[in-house]
Tab-separated table of C-alpha atoms and ligand atoms in Angstrom:
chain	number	residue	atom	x	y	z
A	1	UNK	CA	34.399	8.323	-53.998
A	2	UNK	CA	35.094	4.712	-52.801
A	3	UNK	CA	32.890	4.038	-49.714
A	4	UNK	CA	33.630	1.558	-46.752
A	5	UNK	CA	33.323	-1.834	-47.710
A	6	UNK	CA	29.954	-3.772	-46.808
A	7	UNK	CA	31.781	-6.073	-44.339
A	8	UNK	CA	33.384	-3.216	-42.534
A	9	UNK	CA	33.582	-3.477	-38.824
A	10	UNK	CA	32.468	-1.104	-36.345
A	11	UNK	CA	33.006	-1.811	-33.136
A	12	UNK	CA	34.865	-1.182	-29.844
A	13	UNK	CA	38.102	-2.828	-27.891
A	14	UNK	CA	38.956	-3.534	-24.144
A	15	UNK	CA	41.949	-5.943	-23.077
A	16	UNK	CA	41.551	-8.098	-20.097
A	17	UNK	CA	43.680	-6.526	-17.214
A	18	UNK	CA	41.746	-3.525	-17.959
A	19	UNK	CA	38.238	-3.928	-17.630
A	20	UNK	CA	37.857	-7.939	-16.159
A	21	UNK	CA	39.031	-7.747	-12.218
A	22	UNK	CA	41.057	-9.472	-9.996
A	23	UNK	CA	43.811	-11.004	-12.803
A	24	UNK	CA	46.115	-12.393	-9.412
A	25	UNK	CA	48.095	-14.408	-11.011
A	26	UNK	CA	49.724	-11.643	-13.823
A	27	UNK	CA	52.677	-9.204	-13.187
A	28	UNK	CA	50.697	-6.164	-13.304
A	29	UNK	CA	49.243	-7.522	-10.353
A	30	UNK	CA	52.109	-8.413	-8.265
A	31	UNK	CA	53.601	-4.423	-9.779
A	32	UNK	CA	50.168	-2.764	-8.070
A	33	UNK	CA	50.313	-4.042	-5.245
A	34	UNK	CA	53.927	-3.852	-4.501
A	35	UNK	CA	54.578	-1.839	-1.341
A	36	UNK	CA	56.186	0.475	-4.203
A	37	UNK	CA	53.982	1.116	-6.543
A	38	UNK	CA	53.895	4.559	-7.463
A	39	UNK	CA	50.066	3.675	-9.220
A	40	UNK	CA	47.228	5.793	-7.540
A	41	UNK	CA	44.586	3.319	-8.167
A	42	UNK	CA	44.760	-0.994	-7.951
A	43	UNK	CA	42.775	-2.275	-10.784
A	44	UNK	CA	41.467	-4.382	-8.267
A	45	UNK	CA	37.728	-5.620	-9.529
A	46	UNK	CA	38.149	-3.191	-12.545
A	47	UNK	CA	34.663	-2.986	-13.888
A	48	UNK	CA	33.976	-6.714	-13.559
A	49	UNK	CA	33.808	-7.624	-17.172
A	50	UNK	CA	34.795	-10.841	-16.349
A	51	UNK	CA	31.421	-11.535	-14.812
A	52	UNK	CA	29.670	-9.285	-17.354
A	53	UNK	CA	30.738	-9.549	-20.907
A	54	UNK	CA	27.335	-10.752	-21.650
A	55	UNK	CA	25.742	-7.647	-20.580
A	56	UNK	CA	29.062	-5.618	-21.612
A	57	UNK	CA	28.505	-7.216	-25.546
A	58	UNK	CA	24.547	-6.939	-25.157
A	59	UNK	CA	24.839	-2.880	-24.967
A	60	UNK	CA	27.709	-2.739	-27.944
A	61	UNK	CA	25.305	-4.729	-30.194
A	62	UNK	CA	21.675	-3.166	-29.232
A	63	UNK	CA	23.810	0.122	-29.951
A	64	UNK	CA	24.391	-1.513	-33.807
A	65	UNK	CA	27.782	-2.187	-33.570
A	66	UNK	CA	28.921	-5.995	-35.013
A	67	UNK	CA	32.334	-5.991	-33.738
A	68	UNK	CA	34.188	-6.202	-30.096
A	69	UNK	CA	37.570	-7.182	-29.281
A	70	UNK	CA	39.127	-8.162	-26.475
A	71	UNK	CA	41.493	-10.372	-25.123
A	72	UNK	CA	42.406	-13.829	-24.006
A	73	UNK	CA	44.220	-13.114	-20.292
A	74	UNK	CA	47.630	-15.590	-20.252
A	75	UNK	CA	47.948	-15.200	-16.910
A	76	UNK	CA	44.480	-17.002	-16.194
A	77	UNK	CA	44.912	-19.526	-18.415
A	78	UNK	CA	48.390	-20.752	-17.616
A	79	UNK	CA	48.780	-19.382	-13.822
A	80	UNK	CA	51.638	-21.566	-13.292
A	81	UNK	CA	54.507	-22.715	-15.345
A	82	UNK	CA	52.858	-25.492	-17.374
A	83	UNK	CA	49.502	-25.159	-15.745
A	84	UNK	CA	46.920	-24.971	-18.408
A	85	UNK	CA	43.672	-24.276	-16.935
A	86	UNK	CA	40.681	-25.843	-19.145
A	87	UNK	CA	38.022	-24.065	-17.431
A	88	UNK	CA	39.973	-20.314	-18.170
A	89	UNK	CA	40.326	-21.637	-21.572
A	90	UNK	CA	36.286	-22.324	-21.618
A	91	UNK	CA	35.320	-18.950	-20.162
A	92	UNK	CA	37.034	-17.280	-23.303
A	93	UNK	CA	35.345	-19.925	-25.466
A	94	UNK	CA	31.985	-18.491	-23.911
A	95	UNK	CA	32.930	-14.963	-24.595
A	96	UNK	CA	33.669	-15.655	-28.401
A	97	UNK	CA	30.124	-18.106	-28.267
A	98	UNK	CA	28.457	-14.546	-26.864
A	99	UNK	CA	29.856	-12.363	-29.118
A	100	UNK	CA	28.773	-14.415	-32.297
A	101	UNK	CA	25.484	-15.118	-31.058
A	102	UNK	CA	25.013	-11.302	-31.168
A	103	UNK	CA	26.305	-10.526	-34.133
A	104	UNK	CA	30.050	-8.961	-33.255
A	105	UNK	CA	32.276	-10.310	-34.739
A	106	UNK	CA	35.320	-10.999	-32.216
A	107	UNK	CA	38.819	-9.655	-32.830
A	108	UNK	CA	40.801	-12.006	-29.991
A	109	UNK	CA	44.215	-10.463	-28.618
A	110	UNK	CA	46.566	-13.175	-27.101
A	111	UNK	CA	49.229	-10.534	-25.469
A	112	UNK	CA	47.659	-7.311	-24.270
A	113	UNK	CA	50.789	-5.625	-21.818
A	114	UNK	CA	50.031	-8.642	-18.992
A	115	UNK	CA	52.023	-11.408	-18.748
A	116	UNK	CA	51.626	-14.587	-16.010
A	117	UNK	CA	53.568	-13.454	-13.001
A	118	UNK	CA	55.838	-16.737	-12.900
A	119	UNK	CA	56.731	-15.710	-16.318
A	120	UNK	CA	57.913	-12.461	-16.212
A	121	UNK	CA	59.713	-12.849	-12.704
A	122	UNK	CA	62.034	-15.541	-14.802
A	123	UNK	CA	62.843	-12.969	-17.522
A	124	UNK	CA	59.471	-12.234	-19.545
A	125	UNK	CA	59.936	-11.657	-22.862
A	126	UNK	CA	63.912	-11.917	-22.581
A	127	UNK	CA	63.893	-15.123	-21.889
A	128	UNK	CA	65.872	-17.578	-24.190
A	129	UNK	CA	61.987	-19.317	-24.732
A	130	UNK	CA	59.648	-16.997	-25.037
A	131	UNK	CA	58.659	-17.334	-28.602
A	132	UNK	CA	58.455	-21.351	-27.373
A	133	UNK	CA	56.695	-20.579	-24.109
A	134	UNK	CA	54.267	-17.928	-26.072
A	135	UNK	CA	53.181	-20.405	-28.767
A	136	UNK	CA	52.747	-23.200	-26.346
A	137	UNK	CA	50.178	-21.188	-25.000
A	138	UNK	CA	48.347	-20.305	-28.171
A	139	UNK	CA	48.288	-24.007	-28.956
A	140	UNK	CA	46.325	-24.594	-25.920
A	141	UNK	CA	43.977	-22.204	-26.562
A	142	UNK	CA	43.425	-22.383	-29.961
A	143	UNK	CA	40.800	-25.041	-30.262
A	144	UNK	CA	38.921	-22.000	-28.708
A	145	UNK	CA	39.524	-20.235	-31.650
A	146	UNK	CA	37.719	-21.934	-34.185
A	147	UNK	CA	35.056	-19.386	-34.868
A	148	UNK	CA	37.622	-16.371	-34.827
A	149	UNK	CA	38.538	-14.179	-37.942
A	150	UNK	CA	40.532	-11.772	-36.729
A	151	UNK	CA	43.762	-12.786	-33.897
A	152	UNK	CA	46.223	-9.804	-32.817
A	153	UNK	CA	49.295	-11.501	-31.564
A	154	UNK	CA	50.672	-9.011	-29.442
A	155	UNK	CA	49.495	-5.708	-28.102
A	156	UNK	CA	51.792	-2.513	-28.672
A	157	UNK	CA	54.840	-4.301	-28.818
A	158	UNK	CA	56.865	-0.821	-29.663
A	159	UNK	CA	55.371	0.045	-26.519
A	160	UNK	CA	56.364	-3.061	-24.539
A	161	UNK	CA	60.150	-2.623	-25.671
A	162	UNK	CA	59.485	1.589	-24.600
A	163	UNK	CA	58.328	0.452	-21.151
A	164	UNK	CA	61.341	-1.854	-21.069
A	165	UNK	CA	63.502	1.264	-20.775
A	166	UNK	CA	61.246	3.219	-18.288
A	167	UNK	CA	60.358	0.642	-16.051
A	168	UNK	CA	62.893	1.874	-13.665
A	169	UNK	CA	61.857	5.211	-13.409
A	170	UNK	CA	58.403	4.097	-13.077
A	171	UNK	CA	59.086	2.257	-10.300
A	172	UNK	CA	61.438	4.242	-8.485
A	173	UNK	CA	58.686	6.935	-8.164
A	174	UNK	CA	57.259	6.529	-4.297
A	175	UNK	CA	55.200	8.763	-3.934
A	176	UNK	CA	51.318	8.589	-5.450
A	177	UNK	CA	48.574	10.788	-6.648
A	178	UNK	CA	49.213	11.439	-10.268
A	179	UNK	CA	53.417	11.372	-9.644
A	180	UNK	CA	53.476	8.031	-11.607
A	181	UNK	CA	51.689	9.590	-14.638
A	182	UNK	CA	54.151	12.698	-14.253
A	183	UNK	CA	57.077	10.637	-14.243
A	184	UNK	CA	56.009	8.281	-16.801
A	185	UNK	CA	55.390	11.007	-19.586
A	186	UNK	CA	58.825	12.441	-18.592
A	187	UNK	CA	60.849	9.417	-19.136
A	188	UNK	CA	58.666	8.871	-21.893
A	189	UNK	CA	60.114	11.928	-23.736
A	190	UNK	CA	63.489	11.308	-22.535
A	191	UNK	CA	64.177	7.164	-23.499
A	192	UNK	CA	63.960	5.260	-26.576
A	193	UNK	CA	62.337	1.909	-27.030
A	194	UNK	CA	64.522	-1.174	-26.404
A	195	UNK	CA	65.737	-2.496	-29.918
A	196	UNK	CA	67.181	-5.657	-28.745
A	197	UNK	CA	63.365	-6.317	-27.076
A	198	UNK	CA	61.495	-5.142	-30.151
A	199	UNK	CA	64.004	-7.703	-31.975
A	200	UNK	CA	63.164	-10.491	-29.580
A	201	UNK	CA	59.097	-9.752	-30.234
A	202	UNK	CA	59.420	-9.600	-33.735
A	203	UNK	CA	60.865	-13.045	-33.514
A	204	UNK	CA	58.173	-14.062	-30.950
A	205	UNK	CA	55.659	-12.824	-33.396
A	206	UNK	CA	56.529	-13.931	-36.651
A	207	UNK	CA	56.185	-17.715	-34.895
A	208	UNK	CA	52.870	-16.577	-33.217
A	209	UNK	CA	51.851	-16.015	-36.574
A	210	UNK	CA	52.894	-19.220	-37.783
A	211	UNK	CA	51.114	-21.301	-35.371
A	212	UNK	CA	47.968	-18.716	-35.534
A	213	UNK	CA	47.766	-20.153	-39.070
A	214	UNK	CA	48.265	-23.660	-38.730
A	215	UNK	CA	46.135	-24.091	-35.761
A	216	UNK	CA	42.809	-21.136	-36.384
A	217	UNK	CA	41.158	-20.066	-39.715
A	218	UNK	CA	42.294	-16.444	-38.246
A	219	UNK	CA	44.141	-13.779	-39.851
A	220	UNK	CA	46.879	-12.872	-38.013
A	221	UNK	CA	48.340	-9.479	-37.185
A	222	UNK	CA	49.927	-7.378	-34.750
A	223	UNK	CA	48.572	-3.663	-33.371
A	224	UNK	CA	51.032	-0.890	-32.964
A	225	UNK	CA	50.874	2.095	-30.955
A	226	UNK	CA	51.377	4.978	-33.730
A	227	UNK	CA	52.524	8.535	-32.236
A	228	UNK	CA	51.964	10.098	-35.589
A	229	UNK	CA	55.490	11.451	-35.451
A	230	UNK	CA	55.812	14.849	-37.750
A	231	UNK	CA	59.560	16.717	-38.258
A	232	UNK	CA	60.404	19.984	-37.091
A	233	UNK	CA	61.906	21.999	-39.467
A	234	UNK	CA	65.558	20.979	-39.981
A	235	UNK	CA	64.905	17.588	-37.968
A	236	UNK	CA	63.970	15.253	-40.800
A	237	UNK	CA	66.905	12.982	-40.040
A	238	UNK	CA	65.636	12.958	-36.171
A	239	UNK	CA	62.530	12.354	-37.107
A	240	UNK	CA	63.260	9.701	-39.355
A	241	UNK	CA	65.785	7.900	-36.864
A	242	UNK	CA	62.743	7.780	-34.331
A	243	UNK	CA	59.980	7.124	-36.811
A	244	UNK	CA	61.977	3.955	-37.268
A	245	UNK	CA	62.879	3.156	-33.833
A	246	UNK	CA	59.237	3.859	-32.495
A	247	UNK	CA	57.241	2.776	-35.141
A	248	UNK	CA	58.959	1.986	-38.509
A	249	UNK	CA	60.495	-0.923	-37.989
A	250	UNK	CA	57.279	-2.580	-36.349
A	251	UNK	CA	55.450	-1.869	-39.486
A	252	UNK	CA	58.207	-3.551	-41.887
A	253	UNK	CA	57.838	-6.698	-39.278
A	254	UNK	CA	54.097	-6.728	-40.229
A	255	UNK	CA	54.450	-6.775	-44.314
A	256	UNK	CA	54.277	-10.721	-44.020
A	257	UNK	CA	50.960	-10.162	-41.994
A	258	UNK	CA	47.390	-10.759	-42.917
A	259	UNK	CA	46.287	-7.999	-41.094
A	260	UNK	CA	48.063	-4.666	-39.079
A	261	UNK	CA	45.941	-2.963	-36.155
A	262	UNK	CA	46.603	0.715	-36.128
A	263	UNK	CA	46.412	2.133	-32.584
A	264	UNK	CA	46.527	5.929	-32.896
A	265	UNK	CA	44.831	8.470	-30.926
A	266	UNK	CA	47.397	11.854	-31.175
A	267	UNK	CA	50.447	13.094	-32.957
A	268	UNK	CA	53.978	14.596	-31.756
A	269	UNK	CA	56.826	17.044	-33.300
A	270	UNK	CA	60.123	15.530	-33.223
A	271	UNK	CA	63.023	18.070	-32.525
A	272	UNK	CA	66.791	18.318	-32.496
A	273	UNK	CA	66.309	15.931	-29.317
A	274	UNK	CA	63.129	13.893	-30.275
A	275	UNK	CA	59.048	13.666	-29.527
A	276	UNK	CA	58.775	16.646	-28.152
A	277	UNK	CA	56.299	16.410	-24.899
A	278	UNK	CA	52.770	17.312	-25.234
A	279	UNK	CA	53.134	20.993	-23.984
A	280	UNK	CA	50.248	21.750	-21.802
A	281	UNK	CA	46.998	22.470	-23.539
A	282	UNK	CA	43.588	23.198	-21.969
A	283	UNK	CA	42.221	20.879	-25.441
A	284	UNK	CA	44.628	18.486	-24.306
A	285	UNK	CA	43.211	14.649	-22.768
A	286	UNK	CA	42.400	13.368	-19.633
A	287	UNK	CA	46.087	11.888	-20.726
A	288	UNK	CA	47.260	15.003	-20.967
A	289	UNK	CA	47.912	14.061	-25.020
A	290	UNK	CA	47.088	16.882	-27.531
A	291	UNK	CA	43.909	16.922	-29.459
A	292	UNK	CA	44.780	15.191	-32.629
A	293	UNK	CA	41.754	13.181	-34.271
A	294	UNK	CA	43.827	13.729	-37.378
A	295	UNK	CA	46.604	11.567	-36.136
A	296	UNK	CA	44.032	8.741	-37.247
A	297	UNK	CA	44.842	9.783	-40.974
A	298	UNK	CA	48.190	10.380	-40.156
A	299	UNK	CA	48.627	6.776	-38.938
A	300	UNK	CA	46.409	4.843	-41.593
A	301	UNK	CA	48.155	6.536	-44.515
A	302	UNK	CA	52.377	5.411	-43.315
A	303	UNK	CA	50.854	1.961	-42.379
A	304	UNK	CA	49.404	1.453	-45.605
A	305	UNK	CA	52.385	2.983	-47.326
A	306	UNK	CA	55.045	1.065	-44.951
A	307	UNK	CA	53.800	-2.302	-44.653
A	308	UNK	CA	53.314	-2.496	-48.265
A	309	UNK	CA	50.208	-2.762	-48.755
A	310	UNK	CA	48.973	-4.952	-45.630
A	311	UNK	CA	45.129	-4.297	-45.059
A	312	UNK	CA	44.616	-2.451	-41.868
A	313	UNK	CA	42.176	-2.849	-39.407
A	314	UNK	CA	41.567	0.124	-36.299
A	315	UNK	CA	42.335	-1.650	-33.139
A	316	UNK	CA	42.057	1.241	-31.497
A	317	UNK	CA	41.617	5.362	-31.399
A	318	UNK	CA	39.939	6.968	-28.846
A	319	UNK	CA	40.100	9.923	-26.141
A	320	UNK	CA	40.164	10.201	-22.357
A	321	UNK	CA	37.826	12.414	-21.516
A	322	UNK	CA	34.953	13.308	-19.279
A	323	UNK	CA	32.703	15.155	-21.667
A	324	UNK	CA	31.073	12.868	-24.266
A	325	UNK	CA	30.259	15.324	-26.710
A	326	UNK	CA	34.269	15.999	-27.374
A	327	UNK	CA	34.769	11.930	-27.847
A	328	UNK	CA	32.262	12.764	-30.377
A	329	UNK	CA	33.737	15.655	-31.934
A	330	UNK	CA	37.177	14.035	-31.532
A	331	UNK	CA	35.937	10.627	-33.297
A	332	UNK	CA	33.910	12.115	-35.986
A	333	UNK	CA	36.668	13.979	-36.958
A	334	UNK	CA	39.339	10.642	-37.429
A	335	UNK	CA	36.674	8.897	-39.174
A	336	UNK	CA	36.483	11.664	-41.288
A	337	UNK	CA	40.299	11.086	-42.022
A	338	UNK	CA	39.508	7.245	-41.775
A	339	UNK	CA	37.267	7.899	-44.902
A	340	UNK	CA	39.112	10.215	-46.879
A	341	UNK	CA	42.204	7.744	-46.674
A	342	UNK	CA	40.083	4.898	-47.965
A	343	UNK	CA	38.799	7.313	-50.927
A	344	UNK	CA	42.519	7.724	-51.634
A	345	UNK	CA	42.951	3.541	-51.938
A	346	UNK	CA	44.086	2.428	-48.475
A	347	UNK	CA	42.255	-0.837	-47.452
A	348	UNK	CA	40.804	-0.354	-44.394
A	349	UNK	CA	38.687	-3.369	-42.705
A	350	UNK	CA	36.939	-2.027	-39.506
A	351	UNK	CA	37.180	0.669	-36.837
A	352	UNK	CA	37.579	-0.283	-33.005
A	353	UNK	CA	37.141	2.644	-30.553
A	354	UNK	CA	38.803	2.405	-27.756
A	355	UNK	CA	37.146	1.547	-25.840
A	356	UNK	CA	33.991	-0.137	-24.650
A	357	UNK	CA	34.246	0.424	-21.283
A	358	UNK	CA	35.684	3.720	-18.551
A	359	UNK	CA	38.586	1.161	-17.302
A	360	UNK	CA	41.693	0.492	-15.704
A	361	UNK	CA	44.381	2.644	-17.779
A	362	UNK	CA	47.391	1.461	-16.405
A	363	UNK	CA	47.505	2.469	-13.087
A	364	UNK	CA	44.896	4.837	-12.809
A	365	UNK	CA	40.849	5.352	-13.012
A	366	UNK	CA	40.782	9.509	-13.749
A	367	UNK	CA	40.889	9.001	-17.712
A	368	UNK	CA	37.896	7.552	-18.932
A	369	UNK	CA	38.108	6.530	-23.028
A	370	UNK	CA	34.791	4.673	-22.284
A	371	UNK	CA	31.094	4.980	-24.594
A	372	UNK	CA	30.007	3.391	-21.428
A	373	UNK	CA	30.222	4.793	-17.988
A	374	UNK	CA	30.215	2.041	-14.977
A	375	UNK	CA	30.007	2.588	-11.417
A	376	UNK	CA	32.391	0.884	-9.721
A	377	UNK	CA	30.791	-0.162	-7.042
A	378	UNK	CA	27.653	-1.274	-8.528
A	379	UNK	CA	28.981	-1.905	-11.534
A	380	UNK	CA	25.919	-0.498	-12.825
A	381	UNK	CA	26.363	0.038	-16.936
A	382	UNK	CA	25.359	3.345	-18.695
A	383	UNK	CA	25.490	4.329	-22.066
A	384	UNK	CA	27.189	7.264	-22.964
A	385	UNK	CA	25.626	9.137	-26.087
A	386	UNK	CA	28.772	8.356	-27.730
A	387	UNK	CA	27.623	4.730	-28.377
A	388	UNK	CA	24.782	5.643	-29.735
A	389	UNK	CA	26.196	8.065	-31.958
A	390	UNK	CA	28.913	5.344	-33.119
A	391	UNK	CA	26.097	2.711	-33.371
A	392	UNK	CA	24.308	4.839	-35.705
A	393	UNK	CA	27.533	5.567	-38.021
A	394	UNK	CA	27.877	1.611	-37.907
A	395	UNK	CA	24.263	1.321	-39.165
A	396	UNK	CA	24.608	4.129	-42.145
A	397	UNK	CA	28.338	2.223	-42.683
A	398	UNK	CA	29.519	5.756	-42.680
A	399	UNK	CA	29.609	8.729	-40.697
A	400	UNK	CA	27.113	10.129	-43.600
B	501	IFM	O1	44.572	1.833	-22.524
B	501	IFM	C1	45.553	1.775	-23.503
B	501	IFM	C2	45.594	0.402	-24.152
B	501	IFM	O2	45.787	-0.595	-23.219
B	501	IFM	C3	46.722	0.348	-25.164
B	501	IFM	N1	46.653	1.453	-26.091
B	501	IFM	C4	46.464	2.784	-25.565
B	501	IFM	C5	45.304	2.798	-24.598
B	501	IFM	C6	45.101	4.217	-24.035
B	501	IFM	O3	46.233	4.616	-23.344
């Protein structure tokens, strides 16, 4: 049975908004702290990773792991509309620096759900120049880059062009506590992702991907968000309708790619009207999504089979929860599909847990993905046996 190749990386992710602090100058930012913001929590400092990535990568290395990725935050490094800001620039530099010097290899994001406020308050990705605006931007950063294998261009863009649809009912919920999460999984079943938007960031990625390989020694890729669709009996041309819509057609954008991160973490039944909503489950998440570690398979299998061959790479997989042993169970059990799919031929590079660090998920605190716990207002790091359970699989190169 073919094994995981020597070079495979094991590590874990984080994106900037989520786990740095304080990102003013982004449109997350400006949505939190809007008088309506229907978000229980501000990210606010998040968990300070901005200050502490050196302690942050010091724990995912000592654990054995020799990958991290996270993200280079636009909305620091170009604050204002032709602003470049050298010194944001540098303190990414540092990060990649840190990460070398112990042994992860870094897997940079340039677009992970934040944009610079000024940005998307002129039309964000709808903008006529975007893709222009966007590559400008990796330009300026890309001397940074040098030492950088791996670059995802965009984070989730099938989720970008989902949120396009939602964002009203996101925001026209006023009251807090949860309601946001409530609403947002309800419009979530009920809307479909924005074609005309995942049009525009296909566009906007095939050129990031063009100047990613003129300007780094990088391979280039974007992640997708993979729901791990399945068809209800006498739904197959449902199911294949929103396959595409969701995923499908991100995946054919990615067959000229070096690389395509596989984000998957659960799977959903489409019906005579679509996904059909995670019914409540006490095994469900902290994200109320149903207990899937097989969605991993699930996901690695139709990206291998739809992009043609692309070699994949886990950006992320995961669960929310507040009992360590099941992130265990639950991860153990998609590597165990992660392995079986590369005995069956599918090129897989590395594994990425999301993530590092309990963060910021988008509005709220409660669901912690994290194989390290931090106290928010000490910011005090601890280990969660998880990363030293993951550490060890990354030191075996196999869960065996
Ligand atoms: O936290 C998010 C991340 O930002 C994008 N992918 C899914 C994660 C869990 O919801």
């Amino acid at each position: 049975m073919a094994g995981l190749r020597k070079d495979f990386l094991w590590g874990a992710s984080t994106s900037p908004h989520q786990v740095e602090g304080n990102n003013l100058n982004s449109d997350w930012w400006a949505l939190e702290t809007a008088p309506t913001s229907p978000f229980p929590d501000l990210s606010g400092d998040a968990v300070d990773s901005y200050h502490r990535y050196n302690e942050d990568m010091t724990l995912l290395a000592g654990a054995g792991l020799n990958a991290y990725r996270f993200g280079f935050e636009w909305a620091r490094i170009e604050p204002a509309d032709g602003q470049f800001s050298r010194a944001e620039r540098d303190h990414y530099w540092r990060m990649i620096d840190a990460a070398l010097r112990l042994g992860l290899k870094p897997v940079v994001t340039l677009h992970h759900f934040t944009l610079p406020r000024w940005f998307a308050e002129s039309g964000g990705w709808r903008r006529p120049d975007a893709a222009d605006r966007f590559t400008r931007y990796i330009e300026f950063i890309a001397p940074a880059l040098q030492e950088v294998d791996w670059i995802c261009t965009i984070n989730e863009p099938n989720m970008l062009a989902l949120f396009a649809t939602i964002q009203e009912a996101l925001f026209k919920v006023t009251d807090s506590q949860g309601a946001a999460a409530t609403e947002l999984a309800t419009a979530m079943a009920q809307v479909r992702p924005d074609q005309a938007l995942g049009d525009t960031l296909a566009q906007v990625h095939r050129r990031a991907v063009e100047v990613v390989r003129a300007t780094t020694n990088a391979k280039a890729g974007w992640t997708v968000a993979q729901q791990a669709f399945t068809p209800t009996e006498g739904n197959e041309d449902v199911f294949e309708r929103v396959h595409h819509e969701w995923e499908g057609f991100y995946l054919d954008v990615a067959r000229d790619d070096d690389f395509f991160g596989v984000q998957a973490y659960t799977s959903q039944p489409v019906d005579a009207n679509g996904p059909v909503p995670h019914p409540q489950h006490p095994d469900n998440s902290l994200t109320g999504w149903a207990y899937r570690p097989d969605a991993l398979g699930i996901a690695l299998r139709r990206a291998w089979d739809e992009t043609g061959g692309v070699p994949l790479l886990v950006t992320e997989n995961g669960i929310a929860t507040a009992d360590d042993t099941r992130r265990i169970a639950y991860t153990t059990e998609a590597l165990g599909h992660l392995e079986k799919a590369v005995a069956d031929g599918v090129d897989v590079r590395g594994y990425l847990h999301w993530s590092a660090l309990d963060n910021y998920e988008w509005g709220r605190y409660a669901p912690t993905f994290g194989l390290i716990a931090v106290d928010r207002e000490t910011f005090v790091r601890t280990p969660k046996p998880s990363l030293a359970w993951l550490g060890a699989c990354a030191r075996r190169n196999g869960l065996h």
